[in-house]
Amino acid sequence: MNRALTLTAALCAALSAAASATTYPLTLTDDLGRKVTLKAEPKRIVSMLPSTSETLCALAACDKLVGVDDYSDYPAYVTKLPKMGGLYNPNVEAIVARKPDLVLVSKYGKLAEPLTQAGITVIAVNPETYDEVFSKTLLLGKIVNREAQAKALVTSMKREIAKVEILTKTAVNKPTAYFEIDPTPYSIGPNSFMGTLLTKAGARNIIPATMGDFPKVDPEFIVKQNPQLILGVDAATAGARPGWNTITALKTGKVINVPKELNTILGRPGPRLPQALRGLAKLVHPELFK
Amino acid sequence: MSSAAPPRPPRSALPLQLAGLALLLLLAVVLGTGLGSVMVPPGEVLGALWRGLSGQELVGNDVIVWQIRLPRVVMGVLVGASLGVCGGAFQGVFRNPLADPYLLGVASGGALGATAVIVGGGPRPLIPAAALLGALGAVTTTLMLAREGRRLPPTRLVLAGVVVGSVLSAISTALLLRGEDRAREVLAYTLGDLGFSGWREVGAVVPYVGLGAGALLLLARALDTLQLGELTARSLGVPVERLRLLVIGAASLATAGAVAYVGIIGFVGLLVPHVVRLAFGAGHRTLLPLSALLGGTLVVLADLLARTTPLSQVGIVTTLLGGPFFLWLLRRTRD
């Protein structure tokens, strides 16, 4: 009993110590599999991913940002920062000219190498799955010495998500749903970031996990699955497709084009994830949010 | 396909060859209609076709077979046939084995039109019109650039076509990079997609393919004469420049119509006429109709693979499977 108490106390102490401040130099392995060492707390950061920009600002580290990518647009503060290009056309010279002590990049671009050669510390951080949104938030917290804020942010995000899930879990009718992310058509598998949100929003995804995270779908498969809800297309477009007027969702008028703002946050694995889930749940179960 | 056939078969062999390739096409159509990502038993497929043809109410999987699969297969036949005929005619009129229906900028012009609409966020039904406009605009530009007085020298045409194609592709790429999140849609278009081809789309393509490919079939005899050389053809009374313009016009019309609705299906126009030539001889009265049948067969089978395997795009399949097959055939028949 005594020993258990001592252990618990020790654990608590260790935890609170860990939560207080990051100790530099900090060495970590980033999403490109590179070992990166931060010598000191970064003070001038360039973020090349919209979700990363959002997370840093949610951690009250907005003032550390000295530049962002072209697509970062939230919160309003980042829109005033110098733009450094996009994923495929980053402006390396502009980034170097900002004299950043840390550049946070996507693992898909090719920025890491030229910037590293220019002597700039680069870390690739790419949340892709639902769980990674939280683990990468904590990681970013550690990187910018905002660990306590990161933990608080994750806790509050999970609390907001739980509020939505309490409603959707009790829903009696969970509609079978097809979510179109582009009209080729591509959809989302249940294990993808958006797929997880769709399930949590109280829908039953017609795409099985075996088809992958972002499968190209044969239109006849969608007609066969006969979803009760179609998201991501407007009714006119869906109705004009051969054979689609026989789908239940079209007959009952449950074809909803996702509003642009919601679509943006649905594609952004960052701190606005609870809002994304709430917005999606409102589309799937409007009756629960009256 | 009898590989023992002599390189220049007597004319009486044509009906037999036509029947043989028609049977092959029929087989492809049966497979394409019977198979898909949704399993429909053969009996139900037949029932669906019957109910669709006789205008009865569609039940169960009928919608899939009659409204989705069959028009998709028919579209494949139309597009494949048109690419095959146009390829054969282009190779003949340019007397260049590398000529194909996309040679004069049809593909890149169509792609630019489609890309502009997709990236610009325009309504989807606008895509075919924009693609058609782009395709025909590109060909017209090529013809204007290649013109030498009233003559249309083949070498200048090919060069002008390549340049126009490259310039338009560069513009498409620039547009694409500005609208990155639409990249997948544009890419799907440039790799060919029969995905949402319904009866309405088939109906829209029929006039282009019918007019274009039909005209080319009628020009077969004149194309044969052209193979004797430009001077000889002239002395035999063939209006060479007018013939060239006619072939280009007809082929561009057929190809542009196809490109507008299904995007760019590569390699068919190049591959099919060569296969036919190697197997059945080079006369255009044989070459063009047989290329139509084989082109249709190839695209239908390629699309079947595209929608049931992870290869996913018909243009990828035609190139991946057609390429090696072509090389194999080429090596086998080397003398």
XYZ file of C-alpha atoms in Angstrom:
625
model
C 0.000 0.000 0.000
C 2.701 2.394 1.082
C 4.876 1.416 -1.820
C 1.996 1.949 -4.233
C 1.478 5.432 -2.840
C 5.149 6.259 -3.129
C 5.153 5.007 -6.682
C 2.113 7.072 -7.573
C 3.660 10.128 -6.042
C 6.871 9.559 -7.937
C 4.935 9.102 -11.148
C 2.986 12.299 -10.567
C 6.154 14.207 -9.897
C 7.744 12.839 -13.051
C 4.673 13.713 -15.068
C 4.394 17.250 -13.811
C 8.090 17.781 -14.379
C 7.674 16.577 -17.939
C 4.721 18.859 -18.390
C 6.459 21.970 -17.175
C 9.119 22.733 -19.762
C 10.948 21.182 -22.647
C 14.646 20.697 -22.086
C 16.853 21.622 -25.010
C 18.779 20.365 -26.910
C 15.816 18.208 -27.925
C 16.396 15.312 -30.314
C 13.490 13.662 -32.084
C 12.691 11.584 -35.155
C 10.392 13.424 -37.545
C 7.847 12.122 -40.068
C 10.504 11.802 -42.751
C 12.396 9.457 -40.431
C 15.195 11.982 -39.903
C 16.859 12.538 -36.528
C 16.641 16.235 -35.797
C 18.134 18.142 -32.870
C 16.767 21.467 -31.685
C 19.506 23.348 -29.848
C 17.195 25.818 -28.154
C 13.563 26.839 -28.000
C 12.620 28.009 -31.523
C 11.699 31.683 -31.679
C 11.305 32.257 -35.438
C 9.196 29.545 -37.045
C 7.990 29.104 -40.610
C 5.031 26.719 -40.912
C 4.419 25.183 -44.317
C 1.227 23.293 -43.431
C -2.127 24.970 -42.643
C -2.871 22.454 -39.860
C 0.502 23.103 -38.246
C -0.083 26.883 -38.347
C -3.449 26.359 -36.633
C -1.965 24.103 -33.980
C 0.866 26.507 -33.136
C -1.611 29.355 -32.718
C -3.887 27.167 -30.594
C -0.829 26.562 -28.375
C -0.382 30.320 -27.947
C 2.769 30.211 -30.053
C 1.331 32.296 -32.896
C 3.840 35.051 -32.193
C 6.705 32.683 -33.005
C 5.524 32.419 -36.614
C 7.458 34.554 -39.109
C 6.023 33.003 -42.273
C 3.425 30.508 -43.433
C 2.491 28.610 -46.622
C -0.019 30.064 -49.106
C -2.881 27.948 -47.800
C -2.621 28.841 -44.108
C -5.637 31.057 -43.450
C -6.604 30.441 -39.820
C -6.631 32.089 -37.345
C -6.888 35.547 -38.954
C -3.451 36.443 -37.510
C -1.598 34.120 -39.917
C -3.158 35.713 -42.999
C -1.044 38.802 -42.316
C 2.207 36.831 -42.250
C 4.501 36.631 -45.294
C 3.491 33.824 -47.685
C 6.156 31.253 -48.490
C 4.527 29.333 -51.374
C 2.712 26.013 -51.473
C 3.573 22.332 -51.212
C 4.776 22.007 -54.811
C 6.054 25.527 -55.343
C 7.629 26.620 -52.049
C 9.660 29.767 -52.158
C 12.918 28.523 -50.653
C 14.669 31.879 -51.010
C 11.891 33.716 -49.199
C 11.992 31.135 -46.391
C 15.771 31.476 -45.981
C 15.471 35.280 -46.084
C 13.131 35.201 -43.057
C 16.039 33.702 -41.045
C 13.887 31.109 -39.288
C 15.372 28.900 -36.568
C 12.828 26.203 -37.392
C 10.794 25.315 -40.470
C 7.891 22.881 -40.026
C 7.167 21.119 -43.324
C 4.950 18.455 -44.815
C 6.617 15.118 -45.456
C 5.362 15.266 -49.063
C 7.201 18.333 -50.302
C 10.894 18.508 -51.103
C 11.740 21.349 -48.764
C 13.665 19.442 -46.121
C 16.820 18.948 -48.134
C 17.534 22.450 -49.511
C 16.674 24.080 -46.186
C 18.811 21.664 -44.199
C 21.693 22.387 -46.566
C 21.118 26.091 -45.945
C 21.738 25.337 -42.259
C 18.116 25.673 -41.156
C 16.518 23.186 -38.784
C 13.633 21.405 -40.526
C 11.062 19.109 -38.938
C 8.404 17.255 -40.938
C 5.152 16.941 -38.999
C 2.183 15.366 -40.784
C -0.863 14.316 -38.819
C -2.759 11.925 -41.105
C -4.957 9.704 -38.961
C -7.437 10.746 -36.294
C -5.142 9.595 -33.470
C -2.175 11.385 -34.962
C -3.971 14.721 -34.645
C -3.514 14.395 -30.884
C -0.041 12.860 -30.848
C 1.284 15.482 -33.277
C -0.303 18.262 -31.246
C 1.602 17.003 -28.207
C 4.764 16.706 -30.287
C 4.422 20.281 -31.563
C 3.849 21.375 -27.968
C 7.124 19.765 -26.988
C 8.967 21.301 -29.944
C 7.882 24.875 -29.177
C 8.043 24.523 -25.386
C 4.264 24.639 -24.905
C 3.756 21.178 -23.458
C 1.262 22.178 -20.802
C -0.812 24.072 -23.363
C -0.666 21.092 -25.738
C -1.988 18.759 -23.042
C -4.746 21.194 -22.158
C -5.632 21.600 -25.838
C -5.852 17.844 -26.390
C -8.010 17.462 -23.300
C -10.413 20.165 -24.391
C -10.569 18.805 -27.953
C -11.407 15.349 -26.622
C -14.062 16.824 -24.347
C -15.720 18.664 -27.244
C -15.607 15.514 -29.349
C -17.191 13.520 -26.544
C -20.069 16.027 -26.398
C -20.856 15.288 -30.053
C -20.336 11.553 -29.689
C -22.748 11.327 -26.771
C -25.430 12.547 -29.164
C -24.508 10.527 -32.248
C -23.896 7.282 -30.365
C -27.493 7.239 -29.192
C -28.888 7.950 -32.658
C -31.455 5.308 -33.534
C -31.037 5.442 -37.287
C -27.476 5.658 -38.483
C -27.716 6.295 -42.225
C -25.483 4.466 -44.661
C -23.411 7.193 -46.243
C -21.218 7.864 -49.239
C -18.795 10.765 -48.898
C -17.330 12.010 -52.189
C -14.088 13.949 -51.928
C -13.765 14.551 -55.640
C -16.022 13.789 -58.578
C -13.703 11.285 -60.311
C -15.120 9.789 -57.968
C -12.873 9.320 -54.968
C -14.235 8.558 -51.518
C -12.865 7.952 -48.034
C -12.250 4.671 -46.239
C -13.306 4.238 -42.592
C -9.713 4.320 -41.319
C -8.817 7.653 -42.898
C -8.977 10.890 -40.912
C -12.220 11.986 -42.551
C -13.572 8.437 -42.473
C -13.129 8.305 -38.700
C -15.020 11.607 -38.376
C -17.825 10.295 -40.615
C -18.279 7.267 -38.366
C -18.126 9.389 -35.206
C -20.718 11.696 -36.769
C -23.113 8.765 -36.674
C -23.014 7.513 -40.260
C -22.247 4.069 -41.614
C -19.650 4.460 -44.387
C -20.470 2.320 -47.448
C -16.767 2.064 -48.254
C -15.191 -0.985 -46.554
C -11.753 -0.627 -44.957
C -10.364 -3.127 -47.476
C -10.747 -0.544 -50.276
C -8.133 1.685 -48.668
C -8.171 5.211 -47.236
C -8.830 7.216 -50.398
C -10.181 4.744 -52.951
C -11.315 5.501 -56.488
C -14.784 4.017 -56.519
C -16.590 2.358 -59.393
C -19.950 4.195 -59.758
C -21.837 0.886 -60.050
C -20.573 -0.077 -56.590
C -22.139 3.060 -55.130
C -25.470 2.338 -56.841
C -25.328 -1.226 -55.493
C -24.599 -0.037 -51.940
C -27.570 2.315 -52.264
C -26.543 4.829 -49.552
C -29.208 6.697 -47.573
C -27.030 9.797 -47.458
C -24.650 11.297 -49.995
C -22.203 13.997 -48.925
C -19.839 16.084 -51.030
C -21.874 16.393 -54.248
C -24.802 18.609 -55.105
C -28.113 16.962 -55.893
C -28.190 18.149 -59.513
C -24.779 16.637 -60.316
C -25.575 13.363 -58.571
C -28.970 13.122 -60.260
C -27.439 13.598 -63.699
C -25.169 10.563 -63.299
C -26.337 7.418 -65.082
C -28.468 5.246 -62.797
C -28.036 7.422 -59.691
C -31.657 8.584 -59.565
C -32.460 5.115 -58.191
C -30.317 5.643 -55.059
C -32.292 6.073 -51.828
C -30.417 9.267 -50.898
C -31.561 10.934 -54.129
C -35.142 9.739 -53.759
C -35.357 11.119 -50.226
C -33.452 14.313 -50.965
C -30.512 13.394 -48.700
C -27.795 14.646 -51.028
C -25.801 17.374 -49.333
C -22.929 19.351 -50.738
C -20.575 20.054 -47.815
C -20.272 23.833 -47.229
C -16.864 25.226 -48.207
C -15.887 26.292 -44.671
C -16.739 22.865 -43.234
C -14.982 21.144 -46.116
C -11.812 23.095 -45.318
C -11.686 22.073 -41.661
C -12.653 18.478 -42.528
C -9.494 18.292 -44.581
C -7.339 19.861 -41.890
C -6.166 17.520 -39.162
C -5.651 20.245 -36.559
C -7.191 21.907 -33.491
C -10.535 22.593 -35.197
C -11.220 18.862 -35.428
C -14.101 19.091 -32.879
C -15.790 21.803 -34.987
C -15.330 19.643 -38.077
C -16.955 16.707 -36.313
C -19.821 18.836 -35.003
C -20.439 20.310 -38.463
C -20.438 16.878 -40.053
C -22.689 15.411 -37.352
C -25.185 18.228 -37.971
C -25.335 17.230 -41.643
C -25.764 13.535 -40.824
C -28.179 13.961 -37.870
C -29.826 17.394 -38.068
C -32.532 16.107 -35.689
C -30.005 15.755 -32.830
C -28.865 19.372 -32.937
C -32.138 21.250 -32.737
C -6.436 -13.977 -85.630
C -4.406 -16.377 -87.753
C -0.760 -15.528 -87.545
C -0.114 -17.634 -90.663
C -1.958 -15.109 -92.825
C 0.187 -13.715 -95.636
C 1.178 -10.049 -95.296
C -1.026 -9.030 -98.264
C -4.083 -11.246 -98.175
C -6.357 -11.487 -101.183
C -9.417 -9.274 -100.901
C -11.655 -12.259 -100.319
C -10.029 -12.679 -96.874
C -11.557 -9.429 -95.610
C -15.067 -10.705 -94.790
C -13.541 -13.537 -92.780
C -11.211 -11.189 -90.909
C -14.054 -8.775 -90.270
C -16.174 -11.589 -88.890
C -13.321 -12.835 -86.721
C -12.565 -9.449 -85.164
C -16.275 -8.673 -84.837
C -16.628 -11.879 -82.852
C -13.713 -10.802 -80.653
C -15.402 -7.433 -80.085
C -18.666 -9.161 -79.247
C -16.840 -11.325 -76.731
C -15.317 -8.204 -75.145
C -18.744 -6.562 -74.979
C -20.241 -9.664 -73.326
C -17.399 -9.774 -70.773
C -17.586 -6.026 -70.175
C -21.325 -6.136 -69.602
C -21.299 -9.321 -67.542
C -18.429 -8.469 -65.195
C -17.829 -5.546 -62.889
C -17.143 -4.513 -59.336
C -20.672 -5.667 -58.482
C -21.316 -9.377 -59.062
C -24.436 -9.870 -61.216
C -25.255 -13.467 -62.235
C -25.399 -14.056 -66.045
C -29.138 -14.808 -65.958
C -29.831 -11.458 -64.306
C -27.613 -9.671 -66.821
C -29.649 -11.134 -69.689
C -32.890 -10.259 -67.911
C -31.686 -6.695 -67.370
C -30.748 -6.319 -71.043
C -34.148 -7.667 -72.077
C -36.046 -5.387 -69.719
C -33.918 -2.413 -70.779
C -34.360 -3.070 -74.498
C -38.085 -3.651 -74.252
C -38.547 -0.606 -72.067
C -39.924 -2.536 -69.088
C -39.471 -1.385 -65.516
C -35.965 -2.033 -64.220
C -35.683 -4.215 -61.128
C -32.833 -5.132 -58.757
C -29.439 -4.944 -60.424
C -30.981 -3.915 -63.751
C -29.978 -0.306 -63.209
C -26.354 -1.315 -62.826
C -26.331 -3.429 -65.983
C -28.559 -1.302 -68.210
C -27.849 2.257 -67.113
C -24.251 2.069 -65.940
C -22.376 -0.884 -67.385
C -23.787 -1.221 -70.882
C -23.517 2.453 -71.862
C -19.991 2.422 -70.445
C -19.146 -0.551 -72.669
C -20.825 1.027 -75.706
C -18.869 4.221 -75.064
C -15.703 2.109 -74.953
C -16.556 0.562 -78.321
C -17.251 3.968 -79.876
C -14.136 5.615 -78.534
C -11.865 2.641 -79.206
C -13.182 2.223 -82.738
C -12.744 5.896 -83.439
C -9.189 5.980 -82.052
C -8.303 2.881 -84.099
C -9.659 4.248 -87.379
C -8.165 7.698 -86.825
C -4.778 6.177 -85.985
C -4.810 4.084 -89.163
C -5.843 7.058 -91.285
C -3.275 9.392 -89.685
C -0.427 6.931 -90.187
C -1.523 6.631 -93.805
C -1.967 10.290 -94.583
C 1.278 11.327 -92.886
C 3.042 8.176 -94.057
C 4.542 8.164 -90.586
C 4.335 5.069 -88.340
C 4.346 7.255 -85.211
C 1.297 9.314 -86.186
C -1.698 8.923 -83.882
C -5.006 10.763 -83.425
C -3.528 13.049 -80.770
C -0.698 14.139 -83.063
C -2.056 17.545 -84.021
C -2.779 18.733 -80.489
C -6.284 17.261 -80.016
C -5.376 15.674 -76.689
C -3.512 18.620 -75.179
C -6.132 21.077 -76.439
C -8.905 18.976 -74.932
C -6.956 18.618 -71.692
C -6.441 22.382 -71.474
C -10.174 23.016 -71.929
C -11.072 20.472 -69.274
C -8.354 21.648 -66.878
C -9.505 25.255 -67.161
C -13.053 24.290 -66.166
C -11.996 21.919 -63.360
C -9.405 24.249 -61.805
C -11.633 27.292 -62.334
C -14.361 25.517 -60.392
C -16.789 25.695 -63.313
C -19.852 23.444 -63.508
C -19.011 19.873 -64.495
C -21.403 19.665 -67.462
C -19.293 22.410 -69.035
C -16.235 20.135 -69.255
C -17.086 18.350 -72.552
C -17.902 21.628 -74.310
C -14.645 23.211 -73.104
C -12.645 20.113 -74.044
C -14.176 20.051 -77.517
C -13.461 23.729 -77.997
C -9.857 23.255 -76.835
C -9.313 20.214 -79.045
C -10.657 21.798 -82.223
C -8.921 25.088 -81.424
C -5.605 23.274 -81.070
C -5.972 21.471 -84.405
C -6.942 24.694 -86.179
C -3.888 26.424 -84.719
C -1.647 23.576 -85.842
C -3.065 23.696 -89.369
C -2.583 27.467 -89.600
C 1.002 27.222 -88.381
C 1.881 24.362 -90.715
C 0.321 25.866 -93.833
C 2.686 26.817 -96.653
C 0.598 28.816 -99.062
C -2.075 26.333 -100.060
C 0.022 23.294 -99.228
C 0.159 21.263 -96.011
C 3.536 19.511 -95.926
C 3.361 16.495 -93.539
C 6.654 17.244 -91.793
C 5.580 20.780 -90.952
C 2.231 19.472 -89.742
C 3.830 16.986 -87.383
C 6.303 19.554 -86.057
C 3.614 22.207 -85.605
C 1.401 19.620 -83.862
C 4.140 18.653 -81.423
C 4.917 22.293 -80.625
C 1.261 23.295 -80.163
C 0.778 20.220 -77.978
C 3.768 21.068 -75.788
C 2.759 24.706 -75.344
C -0.816 23.791 -74.417
C 0.395 21.103 -71.993
C 2.634 23.656 -70.305
C -0.338 26.001 -69.834
C -2.441 23.114 -68.446
C 0.299 22.236 -65.982
C 0.627 25.846 -64.855
C -3.136 26.005 -64.255
C -3.022 22.690 -62.435
C -0.315 23.837 -60.035
C -2.400 26.874 -59.147
C -5.340 24.689 -58.198
C -3.539 21.835 -56.460
C -6.584 20.363 -54.745
C -8.152 19.649 -58.110
C -5.075 17.762 -59.329
C -6.585 14.298 -58.961
C -9.585 15.211 -61.083
C -7.439 16.627 -63.855
C -5.124 13.626 -63.698
C -8.069 11.251 -64.021
C -9.165 13.125 -67.127
C -5.757 12.938 -68.739
C -5.602 9.176 -68.112
C -9.002 8.511 -69.686
C -12.168 7.800 -67.751
C -15.355 6.097 -68.908
C -16.715 6.255 -65.356
C -19.849 8.350 -65.729
C -20.676 7.536 -69.350
C -24.431 7.021 -69.564
C -26.751 6.766 -72.551
C -26.899 10.558 -72.777
C -23.109 10.793 -73.137
C -23.121 7.953 -75.669
C -25.739 9.834 -77.654
C -23.601 12.966 -77.568
C -20.512 11.162 -78.877
C -22.229 9.183 -81.665
C -22.476 12.072 -84.191
C -18.769 12.944 -83.880
C -17.564 9.374 -84.164
C -20.124 8.441 -86.813
C -19.320 11.409 -89.004
C -15.555 11.387 -88.473
C -14.832 7.670 -88.555
C -17.455 7.096 -91.275
C -15.792 9.636 -93.531
C -12.387 8.038 -92.958
C -13.702 4.609 -93.960
C -14.947 6.136 -97.224
C -11.507 7.668 -97.850
C -9.707 4.309 -97.555
C -9.228 3.820 -101.290
C -7.752 7.301 -101.736
C -5.406 6.644 -98.794
C -4.205 3.479 -100.543
C -3.340 5.499 -103.621
C -1.429 7.988 -101.485
C 0.869 5.196 -100.319
C 2.311 5.025 -103.871
C 3.866 8.424 -103.220
C 2.542 11.946 -103.479
C 3.553 12.449 -107.140
C 2.045 9.170 -108.296
C -1.131 9.871 -106.375
C -1.398 13.297 -107.993
C -0.858 11.815 -111.454
C -3.653 9.337 -110.718
C -5.982 12.251 -110.048
C -5.999 12.183 -106.226
C -6.287 15.744 -104.867
C -3.570 15.182 -102.278
C -3.948 18.437 -100.299
C -7.698 18.159 -100.130
C -7.461 14.509 -99.094
C -5.019 15.423 -96.342
C -7.288 18.170 -95.075
C -10.324 15.883 -95.209
C -8.585 13.122 -93.244
C -7.294 15.590 -90.667
C -10.715 17.201 -90.329
C -12.572 13.914 -89.992
C -10.064 12.386 -87.569
C -9.934 15.540 -85.446
C -13.711 15.661 -85.232
C -13.990 12.034 -84.128
C -11.088 12.286 -81.668
C -12.193 15.619 -80.231
C -15.686 14.220 -79.607
C -14.205 11.237 -77.799
C -11.673 13.306 -75.823
C -14.444 15.681 -74.713
C -16.424 12.938 -72.990
C -13.903 10.352 -71.815
C -10.606 12.218 -71.631
C -7.385 10.973 -73.145
C -6.967 7.239 -73.713
C -3.399 6.880 -74.833
C -1.708 4.446 -77.170
C -4.832 2.917 -78.776
C -4.547 4.994 -81.949
C -0.865 4.145 -82.272
C -0.997 0.492 -81.269
C -4.132 -0.866 -82.936
C -3.367 -0.005 -86.593
C 0.121 -1.461 -86.229
C -1.203 -4.702 -84.818
C -3.745 -4.925 -87.637
C -1.089 -4.130 -90.237
C 1.305 -6.742 -88.891
C -1.408 -9.370 -88.732
C -3.542 -8.623 -91.764
C -1.641 -6.361 -94.174
C -1.424 -2.686 -94.873
C -4.229 -1.872 -97.345
C -6.482 0.804 -95.880
C -9.700 -0.902 -96.940
C -8.649 -3.732 -94.616
C -6.786 -1.646 -92.092
C -9.446 0.913 -91.198
C -12.467 -1.337 -90.511
C -10.339 -3.922 -88.705
C -8.706 -1.183 -86.615
C -12.175 0.002 -85.610
C -13.122 -3.471 -84.374
C -9.830 -4.116 -82.597
C -9.760 -0.604 -81.088
C -13.226 -1.120 -79.643
C -12.217 -4.506 -78.252
C -9.073 -3.133 -76.644
C -10.770 -0.190 -74.912
C -13.677 -2.299 -73.617
C -11.314 -4.895 -72.122
C -8.990 -2.214 -70.749
C -11.897 -0.452 -69.067
C -13.068 -3.760 -67.592
C -9.633 -4.141 -66.001
C -9.627 -0.477 -64.946
C -12.862 -0.778 -62.987
C -12.119 -4.147 -61.381
C -8.405 -3.814 -60.518
C -6.310 -1.129 -58.808
C -4.985 -0.006 -62.221
C -8.065 2.236 -62.018
C -7.774 4.240 -65.269
C -8.444 2.903 -68.748
C -5.555 4.897 -70.232
C -3.107 3.264 -67.809
C -4.287 -0.207 -68.816
C -4.145 0.419 -72.574
C -0.570 1.616 -72.242
C 0.642 -0.953 -69.703
C -0.813 -3.948 -71.542
C -0.736 -2.611 -75.095
C 2.912 -1.565 -74.971
C 4.493 -4.930 -74.173
C 2.087 -6.749 -76.505
C 3.062 -4.429 -79.326
C 6.766 -4.999 -78.696
C 6.235 -8.753 -78.635
C 4.386 -8.623 -81.938
C 7.048 -6.393 -83.426
C 9.837 -8.816 -82.500
C 7.925 -11.843 -83.734
C 7.280 -10.417 -87.163
C 10.757 -8.949 -87.697
C 12.190 -10.174 -90.974
